[in-house]
Coordinates of C-alpha atoms in Angstrom, one line a residue:
Chain A
M1 CA -13.1 9.9 -22.8
E2 CA -13.2 7.3 -25.7
P3 CA -13.1 4.2 -25.4
L4 CA -11.3 1.1 -27.0
H5 CA -13.5 -0.1 -30.1
N6 CA -12.2 -3.3 -30.7
F7 CA -9.6 -6.7 -29.2
D8 CA -6.6 -5.7 -31.3
R9 CA -4.8 -4.4 -27.9
L10 CA -6.7 -6.8 -25.5
S11 CA -3.6 -9.1 -24.3
L12 CA -5.6 -12.6 -21.6
N13 CA -2.5 -12.4 -18.6
Q14 CA -3.1 -16.2 -18.8
I15 CA -2.9 -15.9 -14.2
T16 CA -6.9 -14.7 -14.9
T17 CA -8.1 -18.3 -16.5
D18 CA -4.8 -19.8 -14.0
R19 CA -7.5 -23.7 -13.9
L20 CA -6.9 -23.9 -17.6
N21 CA -3.4 -25.2 -19.3
M22 CA -1.5 -24.0 -21.5
R23 CA -3.4 -25.5 -24.6
E24 CA -6.7 -24.0 -22.4
A25 CA -5.6 -20.9 -22.8
V26 CA -4.2 -20.9 -25.7
D27 CA -7.5 -21.8 -26.8
C28 CA -10.1 -19.8 -25.9
C29 CA -8.8 -16.8 -26.8
V30 CA -8.5 -18.0 -30.4
R31 CA -12.4 -19.2 -29.4
A32 CA -12.9 -15.0 -28.2
G33 CA -11.2 -13.7 -30.8
V34 CA -8.3 -12.6 -28.6
P35 CA -5.1 -11.2 -30.1
W36 CA -2.7 -11.6 -27.0
I37 CA -1.9 -13.5 -24.7
A38 CA 0.6 -12.5 -21.6
L39 CA 2.2 -16.1 -19.9
W40 CA 3.6 -16.9 -16.8
R41 CA 6.9 -18.8 -17.1
H42 CA 5.4 -22.0 -14.2
K43 CA 3.2 -22.8 -16.9
V44 CA 5.4 -22.4 -20.0
A45 CA 7.5 -25.2 -17.4
E46 CA 4.2 -26.8 -17.7
A47 CA 4.3 -27.6 -21.2
G48 CA 7.3 -27.4 -22.4
L49 CA 9.2 -24.3 -23.6
A50 CA 9.3 -25.6 -27.4
A51 CA 5.3 -26.9 -27.0
S52 CA 4.4 -23.2 -25.5
R53 CA 6.0 -21.4 -28.4
R54 CA 4.3 -24.0 -30.7
L55 CA 1.1 -23.3 -29.9
V56 CA 0.5 -20.1 -30.1
R57 CA 2.8 -19.6 -33.1
D58 CA 0.6 -21.2 -34.9
A59 CA -3.1 -20.8 -33.5
G60 CA -1.8 -17.0 -34.7
L61 CA -1.6 -15.1 -31.0
R62 CA 0.3 -13.4 -30.3
V63 CA 2.8 -12.8 -26.2
S64 CA 2.2 -9.3 -24.8
S65 CA 4.6 -10.8 -22.2
L66 CA 6.5 -13.0 -19.7
C67 CA 5.6 -13.0 -16.5
R68 CA 8.3 -13.1 -14.4
G69 CA 11.3 -12.0 -13.5
G70 CA 12.9 -10.7 -10.6
Y71 CA 12.8 -11.6 -7.2
F72 CA 16.6 -10.4 -7.1
P73 CA 17.4 -9.6 -2.4
A74 CA 18.9 -13.3 -1.2
A75 CA 20.2 -13.5 1.8
T76 CA 24.2 -14.9 0.8
A77 CA 26.1 -13.6 -2.8
E78 CA 25.0 -16.8 -3.8
E79 CA 21.5 -17.1 -3.5
R80 CA 22.0 -14.3 -5.1
K81 CA 23.6 -15.6 -8.2
A82 CA 21.4 -18.3 -8.0
R83 CA 18.8 -15.9 -9.1
L84 CA 20.0 -13.8 -11.5
D85 CA 21.0 -16.8 -13.7
D86 CA 17.5 -18.0 -13.2
N87 CA 16.6 -14.0 -15.1
R88 CA 18.6 -15.3 -17.1
R89 CA 16.5 -17.7 -18.7
A90 CA 14.2 -16.3 -18.2
V91 CA 15.3 -14.0 -20.6
E92 CA 16.3 -16.7 -22.6
E93 CA 13.0 -17.7 -22.3
A94 CA 11.1 -14.3 -23.2
A95 CA 13.4 -14.1 -26.5
E96 CA 12.0 -18.1 -27.6
L97 CA 8.8 -17.1 -27.2
G98 CA 9.2 -14.1 -28.8
T99 CA 7.8 -11.6 -26.6
D100 CA 10.5 -8.8 -25.8
T101 CA 9.0 -7.6 -22.6
L102 CA 9.9 -9.5 -19.2
V103 CA 7.9 -8.6 -16.0
L104 CA 10.2 -7.8 -12.7
V105 CA 8.3 -8.1 -9.8
C106 CA 12.0 -7.5 -8.6
G107 CA 11.0 -9.6 -3.8
P108 CA 11.3 -9.0 -1.3
A109 CA 13.8 -7.6 1.9
P110 CA 14.9 -11.4 2.5
D111 CA 15.7 -9.4 6.8
R112 CA 13.9 -5.3 8.1
D113 CA 16.8 -3.7 5.9
I114 CA 14.6 -3.0 2.8
D115 CA 17.2 -0.2 1.9
Y116 CA 19.6 -3.1 1.3
A117 CA 17.3 -5.2 -0.7
R118 CA 16.5 -2.5 -3.0
R119 CA 20.2 -1.5 -3.8
T120 CA 19.8 -5.5 -4.6
V121 CA 17.9 -5.1 -7.1
A122 CA 19.4 -1.7 -8.9
E123 CA 22.2 -3.6 -9.2
A124 CA 20.8 -6.9 -10.4
I125 CA 18.8 -5.2 -13.3
A126 CA 22.0 -3.3 -14.0
E127 CA 23.6 -7.6 -14.3
L128 CA 20.5 -8.2 -16.2
A129 CA 20.3 -5.3 -19.0
P130 CA 23.2 -5.8 -21.1
F131 CA 22.6 -9.2 -20.9
A132 CA 18.8 -8.6 -21.4
R133 CA 19.5 -5.9 -25.0
S134 CA 21.8 -9.1 -26.2
H135 CA 18.5 -10.9 -26.3
G136 CA 16.2 -7.9 -28.6
V137 CA 14.5 -9.1 -24.7
K138 CA 13.4 -5.5 -22.8
L139 CA 12.7 -5.6 -18.8
G140 CA 9.8 -4.1 -17.6
I141 CA 9.8 -3.4 -13.7
E142 CA 6.6 -3.6 -12.2
P143 CA 6.3 -1.7 -9.3
L144 CA 3.5 -3.9 -6.5
H145 CA 1.3 -2.3 -4.2
P146 CA 3.2 -1.7 -1.2
M147 CA 1.2 -4.1 1.1
Y148 CA 2.8 -6.3 -1.3
A149 CA 6.5 -4.5 0.2
A150 CA 7.8 -7.8 2.5
E151 CA 6.3 -10.5 0.8
R152 CA 6.6 -9.9 -3.0
S153 CA 8.4 -6.7 -5.0
V154 CA 10.4 -4.0 -2.9
V155 CA 9.8 -1.6 -5.5
N156 CA 6.4 -0.1 -4.7
T157 CA 5.7 3.9 -6.5
M158 CA 6.3 4.6 -9.6
A159 CA 9.2 7.1 -8.9
Q160 CA 10.7 4.5 -8.1
A161 CA 10.9 2.0 -10.8
L162 CA 10.8 4.6 -13.0
A163 CA 14.3 5.8 -11.2
L164 CA 16.3 2.1 -11.0
A165 CA 13.8 2.0 -15.0
E166 CA 15.9 5.8 -15.7
P167 CA 19.7 5.3 -16.3
F168 CA 19.3 2.5 -18.7
A169 CA 18.0 3.1 -22.5
P170 CA 15.0 3.0 -22.7
D171 CA 14.6 0.9 -25.3
D172 CA 16.4 -1.9 -23.1
V173 CA 14.6 -1.6 -19.3
G174 CA 11.2 0.6 -19.3
V175 CA 8.5 0.4 -16.0
V176 CA 5.0 -2.1 -16.6
V177 CA 2.0 0.0 -15.5
D178 CA -0.5 -2.0 -13.6
A179 CA -4.0 -0.6 -11.6
F180 CA -3.7 -2.4 -9.5
H181 CA -0.9 -1.7 -7.7
V182 CA 0.0 1.9 -8.8
W183 CA -3.5 3.6 -9.1
W184 CA -3.5 5.7 -5.4
D185 CA -1.0 6.8 -5.8
P186 CA -0.8 10.6 -5.5
E187 CA 2.1 11.1 -8.0
L188 CA 0.6 8.6 -10.6
Y189 CA -0.4 11.0 -13.4
A190 CA 2.7 13.2 -13.2
Q191 CA 4.2 9.7 -12.8
I192 CA 3.6 8.0 -15.9
E193 CA 4.1 11.6 -18.1
R194 CA 7.8 11.2 -16.5
A195 CA 6.8 7.8 -17.9
K196 CA 7.0 8.5 -21.5
G197 CA 8.9 6.1 -24.5
R198 CA 9.7 4.0 -21.2
I199 CA 6.2 2.7 -20.4
L200 CA 6.1 -1.3 -21.2
G201 CA 2.8 -2.2 -20.4
F202 CA -0.2 -1.4 -18.9
H203 CA -2.0 -4.1 -17.2
V204 CA -6.1 -3.9 -15.9
S205 CA -8.7 -5.9 -13.0
D206 CA -10.2 -3.6 -10.4
W207 CA -9.4 -3.1 -6.8
I208 CA -13.0 -3.7 -4.8
V209 CA -14.3 -2.8 -1.5
P210 CA -14.0 -4.0 0.7
V211 CA -10.4 -5.6 -0.5
P212 CA -11.2 -9.5 -0.2
D213 CA -7.9 -10.4 0.4
L214 CA -4.1 -9.0 0.3
L215 CA -3.5 -11.3 -2.6
M216 CA -6.6 -13.2 -4.0
G217 CA -8.7 -10.4 -4.2
R218 CA -8.6 -8.0 -7.2
G219 CA -11.5 -7.6 -9.4
M220 CA -12.7 -7.7 -12.7
M221 CA -13.1 -3.9 -14.3
G222 CA -15.9 -2.3 -13.1
D223 CA -16.6 -4.3 -10.0
G224 CA -14.1 -1.5 -8.0
V225 CA -12.8 2.2 -7.8
I226 CA -10.6 2.5 -10.2
E227 CA -10.9 4.8 -13.0
L228 CA -9.7 2.6 -15.5
R229 CA -10.1 5.5 -18.3
R230 CA -8.2 7.6 -17.1
M231 CA -5.2 6.0 -16.8
R232 CA -5.7 4.1 -20.1
H233 CA -5.6 7.4 -21.8
A234 CA -2.4 8.3 -19.5
V235 CA -0.2 5.7 -21.1
E236 CA -1.8 6.3 -24.3
A237 CA -0.7 9.5 -24.4
A238 CA 3.0 9.2 -22.1
G239 CA 3.9 7.0 -25.9
Y240 CA 2.3 4.0 -24.8
A241 CA 0.3 1.9 -27.7
G242 CA 0.6 -1.4 -26.7
P243 CA -1.6 -4.6 -25.4
I244 CA -3.7 -4.8 -22.5
E245 CA -2.9 -7.5 -19.9
V246 CA -6.2 -8.9 -17.9
E247 CA -4.5 -9.6 -14.7
I248 CA -6.6 -10.8 -12.4
F249 CA -6.1 -13.3 -9.0
N250 CA -9.3 -13.4 -7.6
R251 CA -10.9 -17.1 -7.6
Q252 CA -14.5 -16.3 -8.5
V253 CA -13.3 -15.4 -12.4
W254 CA -10.4 -18.7 -11.5
D255 CA -14.5 -20.7 -10.7
M256 CA -15.8 -20.0 -14.0
P257 CA -15.9 -21.9 -17.4
G258 CA -12.4 -19.7 -19.0
D259 CA -15.4 -18.8 -22.5
E260 CA -17.3 -17.8 -19.5
A261 CA -14.7 -15.4 -18.0
L262 CA -12.6 -14.4 -21.9
S263 CA -17.0 -13.3 -22.4
L264 CA -17.3 -11.2 -20.1
I265 CA -12.9 -10.2 -20.2
K266 CA -14.6 -8.8 -23.9
D267 CA -17.6 -6.7 -22.5
R268 CA -15.7 -4.3 -18.9
Y269 CA -12.9 -3.7 -21.4
L270 CA -14.9 -2.6 -24.5
K271 CA -17.1 -0.5 -21.2
H272 CA -13.8 0.5 -18.7
V273 CA -10.5 0.1 -19.8
Chain U
M1 CA 21.8 2.7 18.1
E2 CA 21.0 3.5 20.9
P3 CA 17.6 1.9 22.8
L4 CA 15.1 3.6 24.8
H5 CA 15.8 3.3 28.8
N6 CA 12.1 3.9 29.9
F7 CA 9.4 4.6 30.2
D8 CA 8.2 8.2 30.5
R9 CA 7.3 8.6 26.6
L10 CA 5.5 5.2 26.5
S11 CA 1.7 5.7 25.5
L12 CA -0.7 3.2 25.1
N13 CA -3.2 3.4 22.6
Q14 CA -7.1 2.4 23.3
I15 CA -7.8 0.3 20.9
T16 CA -4.4 -2.0 21.4
T17 CA -6.5 -2.8 24.6
D18 CA -10.1 -3.1 22.5
R19 CA -11.6 -5.5 25.0
L20 CA -11.2 -2.4 27.6
N21 CA -13.4 -0.2 28.9
M22 CA -12.3 3.8 30.2
R23 CA -11.4 2.5 32.9
E24 CA -10.2 -1.1 32.3
A25 CA -7.1 0.6 30.4
V26 CA -6.9 3.8 32.6
D27 CA -6.3 1.2 35.3
C28 CA -4.2 -0.9 33.6
C29 CA -1.2 1.6 32.6
V30 CA -1.5 2.3 36.4
R31 CA 0.0 -0.5 36.6
A32 CA 2.3 -0.9 33.7
G33 CA 3.5 2.4 34.6
V34 CA 2.9 3.8 31.3
P35 CA 2.7 6.7 31.5
W36 CA -0.1 7.7 28.8
I37 CA -2.9 6.9 26.5
A38 CA -4.5 7.9 23.6
L39 CA -8.2 7.8 23.4
W40 CA -10.5 6.8 20.3
R41 CA -14.4 9.0 20.7
H42 CA -16.5 5.8 20.7
K43 CA -14.4 4.9 23.9
V44 CA -15.0 8.2 25.5
A45 CA -18.3 8.4 24.3
E46 CA -18.9 5.0 25.6
A47 CA -17.8 6.1 29.4
G48 CA -19.2 10.2 29.0
L49 CA -16.8 12.9 28.7
A50 CA -16.4 13.7 31.7
A51 CA -16.1 10.3 33.4
S52 CA -13.3 9.5 30.8
R53 CA -11.5 12.7 31.3
R54 CA -12.0 13.2 35.5
L55 CA -10.5 8.4 35.0
V56 CA -7.6 10.1 33.6
R57 CA -6.3 12.8 35.4
D58 CA -7.1 10.8 39.0
A59 CA -4.9 8.1 37.7
G60 CA -2.4 11.0 36.7
L61 CA -1.8 9.5 33.4
R62 CA -1.7 12.4 30.3
V63 CA -3.7 12.0 26.6
S64 CA -1.3 11.8 24.0
S65 CA -3.3 12.4 21.3
L66 CA -7.8 11.4 20.0
C67 CA -8.7 9.4 18.3
R68 CA -10.0 10.4 15.3
G69 CA -11.4 13.3 13.8
G70 CA -11.1 13.4 9.7
Y71 CA -13.4 11.2 7.5
F72 CA -14.6 14.4 4.9
P73 CA -15.5 13.2 1.8
A74 CA -18.5 12.7 2.0
A75 CA -21.4 12.3 -1.5
T76 CA -23.4 16.0 -0.7
A77 CA -22.5 18.4 0.5
E78 CA -25.0 18.4 3.5
E79 CA -22.2 15.5 4.6
R80 CA -20.0 16.6 4.1
K81 CA -21.0 20.0 6.6
A82 CA -22.2 17.5 9.0
R83 CA -19.1 15.8 9.5
L84 CA -17.3 19.0 9.3
D85 CA -19.3 19.9 12.1
D86 CA -18.5 15.8 13.3
N87 CA -14.8 17.7 13.8
R88 CA -15.6 20.6 15.4
R89 CA -16.9 18.3 18.1
A90 CA -13.7 16.1 18.3
V91 CA -11.9 19.2 19.4
E92 CA -14.2 20.4 22.1
E93 CA -13.7 16.6 22.6
A94 CA -9.8 16.8 22.9
A95 CA -9.6 20.2 24.6
E96 CA -11.6 18.6 27.5
L97 CA -9.6 15.9 27.0
G98 CA -6.1 17.4 27.8
T99 CA -4.4 16.6 24.8
D100 CA -3.0 19.1 22.1
T101 CA -3.3 16.5 19.5
L102 CA -6.7 15.1 17.7
V103 CA -5.3 12.4 14.4
L104 CA -7.0 12.8 11.3
V105 CA -7.8 9.7 9.5
C106 CA -8.7 12.0 6.1
G107 CA -11.4 9.6 4.5
P108 CA -11.8 7.2 1.7
A109 CA -13.4 8.0 -1.7
P110 CA -17.1 7.7 -1.7
D111 CA -17.4 8.0 -5.2
R112 CA -14.0 6.8 -8.2
D113 CA -13.4 10.4 -8.2
I114 CA -10.6 10.1 -5.1
D115 CA -8.4 12.9 -6.6
Y116 CA -11.9 15.0 -5.5
A117 CA -11.8 13.1 -3.0
R118 CA -8.2 14.4 -2.3
R119 CA -9.1 18.1 -2.6
T120 CA -11.7 18.1 -0.6
V121 CA -10.0 16.9 1.9
A122 CA -7.6 19.8 2.0
E123 CA -10.4 22.2 2.1
A124 CA -11.9 21.3 5.5
I125 CA -8.6 21.3 6.9
A126 CA -8.2 24.5 6.1
E127 CA -11.8 25.5 7.6
L128 CA -11.5 23.1 10.8
A129 CA -7.6 24.5 11.4
P130 CA -9.0 27.4 12.9
F131 CA -11.4 26.7 15.3
A132 CA -8.3 23.5 16.3
R133 CA -6.7 26.3 16.7
S134 CA -7.7 28.1 18.9
H135 CA -9.0 25.6 21.4
G136 CA -5.4 24.9 22.1
V137 CA -6.0 21.8 19.6
K138 CA -2.9 19.9 16.9
L139 CA -3.8 18.5 13.8
G140 CA -2.1 16.1 12.9
I141 CA -2.5 14.2 9.8
E142 CA -1.9 10.4 9.6
P143 CA -1.3 8.8 6.0
L144 CA -3.0 6.3 5.8
H145 CA -1.1 2.8 4.2
P146 CA -1.6 2.6 0.8
M147 CA -3.9 -0.9 0.7
Y148 CA -6.7 1.5 3.0
A149 CA -7.1 3.6 -0.1
A150 CA -10.1 3.1 -1.1
E151 CA -11.9 2.4 2.8
R152 CA -10.7 4.7 5.5
S153 CA -8.2 7.5 4.2
V154 CA -7.0 8.9 0.7
V155 CA -4.5 10.8 2.2
N156 CA -1.3 7.7 2.2
T157 CA 2.3 8.5 1.9
M158 CA 4.5 11.7 4.0
A159 CA 4.5 13.3 1.1
Q160 CA 1.4 13.6 0.9
A161 CA 0.2 14.5 5.0
L162 CA 3.4 17.2 4.3
A163 CA 2.2 18.8 1.5
L164 CA -1.9 19.7 3.3
A165 CA -0.2 20.2 6.4
E166 CA 2.0 22.8 5.6
P167 CA -0.3 25.1 4.3
F168 CA -0.2 26.2 8.0
A169 CA 1.6 27.7 10.7
P170 CA 3.6 24.0 12.4
D171 CA 1.7 24.5 15.3
D172 CA -2.0 24.2 14.0
V173 CA -1.2 21.8 11.4
G174 CA 1.3 18.3 12.0
V175 CA 1.8 14.9 10.6
V176 CA 1.7 11.8 12.3
V177 CA 4.0 8.9 11.8
D178 CA 2.6 5.3 12.0
A179 CA 4.9 2.7 11.5
F180 CA 3.4 0.9 9.9
H181 CA 1.9 3.2 7.5
V182 CA 5.1 5.0 5.9
W183 CA 7.3 1.6 6.7
W184 CA 7.5 0.4 3.0
D185 CA 8.1 3.4 1.3
P186 CA 11.4 4.7 0.1
E187 CA 10.5 7.8 0.5
L188 CA 10.1 7.6 4.2
Y189 CA 12.9 8.9 5.8
A190 CA 13.6 12.0 3.7
Q191 CA 10.1 12.9 3.9
I192 CA 10.4 12.2 8.2
E193 CA 13.3 14.6 7.8
R194 CA 11.1 17.8 5.4
A195 CA 8.3 17.4 8.3
K196 CA 11.3 18.5 11.3
G197 CA 8.8 21.2 13.8
R198 CA 5.2 19.2 12.1
I199 CA 6.1 16.3 13.9
L200 CA 2.9 15.5 15.9
G201 CA 3.0 12.2 16.6
F202 CA 4.6 9.1 16.5
H203 CA 2.7 5.5 15.9
V204 CA 4.3 2.2 15.9
S205 CA 3.4 -1.3 16.2
D206 CA 4.8 -3.8 13.3
W207 CA 4.0 -5.5 9.8
I208 CA 3.7 -9.2 10.2
V209 CA 5.4 -11.8 7.5
P210 CA 2.7 -12.8 6.5
V211 CA 0.1 -10.0 6.6
P212 CA -2.4 -12.3 8.0
D213 CA -5.4 -9.7 7.2
L214 CA -5.8 -6.3 6.2
L215 CA -7.1 -5.0 9.5
M216 CA -6.7 -7.4 12.3
G217 CA -3.2 -8.5 10.8
R218 CA -0.8 -5.1 12.8
G219 CA 2.0 -6.9 14.3
M220 CA 3.8 -6.7 19.0
M221 CA 6.9 -4.9 18.0
G222 CA 9.9 -6.9 16.9
D223 CA 7.7 -9.2 15.9
G224 CA 7.5 -8.6 11.9
V225 CA 10.0 -6.4 9.3
I226 CA 9.7 -2.7 10.9
E227 CA 13.0 -1.1 11.5
L228 CA 10.7 0.8 14.6
R229 CA 14.1 1.6 16.3
R230 CA 15.8 3.3 13.1
M231 CA 12.4 5.0 12.9
R232 CA 12.1 6.3 15.8
H233 CA 15.2 8.0 15.6
A234 CA 14.4 9.4 12.6
V235 CA 11.9 11.7 14.1
E236 CA 13.5 12.7 17.2
A237 CA 16.4 14.4 15.0
A238 CA 13.8 16.0 12.9
G239 CA 12.8 17.6 16.5
Y240 CA 9.8 14.3 18.0
A241 CA 10.8 14.0 21.2
G242 CA 7.6 13.7 22.5
P243 CA 4.7 10.2 23.4
I244 CA 5.4 7.0 21.8
E245 CA 1.8 4.9 20.3
V246 CA 1.7 1.2 20.4
E247 CA -1.4 1.2 18.0
I248 CA -1.9 -2.6 17.8
F249 CA -5.1 -3.8 15.7
N250 CA -4.7 -7.3 16.5
R251 CA -6.7 -10.5 17.6
Q252 CA -4.4 -11.7 19.9
V253 CA -3.0 -8.7 21.3
W254 CA -6.7 -8.4 22.3
D255 CA -8.1 -12.0 23.7
M256 CA -4.2 -11.2 25.6
P257 CA -5.7 -10.5 29.7
G258 CA -4.5 -6.5 29.9
D259 CA -2.6 -6.4 32.3
E260 CA -0.2 -9.5 30.1
A261 CA -0.1 -7.5 26.9
L262 CA 1.5 -4.2 28.9
S263 CA 3.8 -6.6 30.6
L264 CA 5.0 -7.3 26.3
I265 CA 4.3 -3.5 25.0
K266 CA 6.8 -3.3 27.7
D267 CA 9.6 -4.7 26.8
R268 CA 8.8 -4.6 23.3
Y269 CA 9.0 -1.8 22.9
L270 CA 12.6 -1.1 25.4
K271 CA 14.2 -4.2 23.0
H272 CA 12.6 -2.8 19.3
V273 CA 12.0 1.6 19.5

């Protein structure tokens, strides 16, 4: 399988260099020749929305996605409404920042009733989709690894994310394929094929053995067991030619100086993705 | 949904009281009026096979299952053969101990090629099944949570376990439903229905929020988010009326005196299962 030969599609997901503020992350990308960046809302809020937009544009970077909307299920109708309002703000921010993709981490159930939480997610997406469309923003449903089902998202497989997305036009609601979350799925490649025309993002990192930590245990590409190149070829065969985000929650990576992290990422990107 | 009213189906999986040796675990079950016990091979080896059998029988206990066969994929043909041989010994031990069920934890891939490892599992089961049948032992494929895909089992969903089991007679190869491993699965209830007549075991514990540890983080029934009673009713509707094993990997439970642990288990079993 062909490796990548340049960095045209490489995107730094801001969480990978979590200790850097907006300006530092942008500067690192520029120095490294990384053309894309994925932004997180809390970091955008820290730097200011208009300032973030300016920093990124002035640097000539493009925003691959905004992380994240979602967290739809809640214990009360009032709280569910508040979360939907917050998602509308997320859509507006995405539009303002010049990205067409809002990543959805759909949220956990507020109680033991996971089926109900899943229905709530479907309803919320139906309500949010027309609003997002009117802002030129696509909703990218990201299935999260089943180990996060109780704490972060009740959407845990590609099949489930696709079933949520398919009632909508592919230009409005799609899926984000994050290798760390889906690599284990026996149906992965069949579901990637099913996702044809509906893949809105591809995130890479690696699954280290043994897993050091549930949340902070993602590895640098090449340090784990995920067949990243195979997965990239599969999403490409399913029509995805967009940016490839490197999204790594890992304290060792966080502790590296930004330029060093970017240099390692570029190396591993060519070798393993 | 109806609770359970007695302990006729309650089984102590020996790992739940890991600090106890065979005799201590058996004695605890007897004092608590727990009629079933599930044994682990390393504990049987420690106590001796014949002695274990005698201890359990003399106490009037029944063995719900032997844990565990499996770990089929390996880097070399020689090692795969050695593992298959070891599985034949596990079948013989199960027969000797008077249980009709050997639980299979199928094992991880020796490398990045998870598809190949999965094919290896299918081949090994095909080879083991006639041998097990001739010993009156059923093979219970237990899908493990996807967070164990790289370290313990490449079989990670009910659908996958059933696809592996279905080429065989339901009396020869079936599935073991462990609540901790499968609760998150959007297809869970459909797959339990599909498993009709082929469920060989039902294991309970709970998923604590937040998860304290990947391996040792299972909770006592009622301490987490799993809809245990709903799941029990579903496996019963699919024809399973056998023992219900309490299998908890948790240091706090391990640190409890055996009688105290059994007393808590009985209480939570009636309240939550």
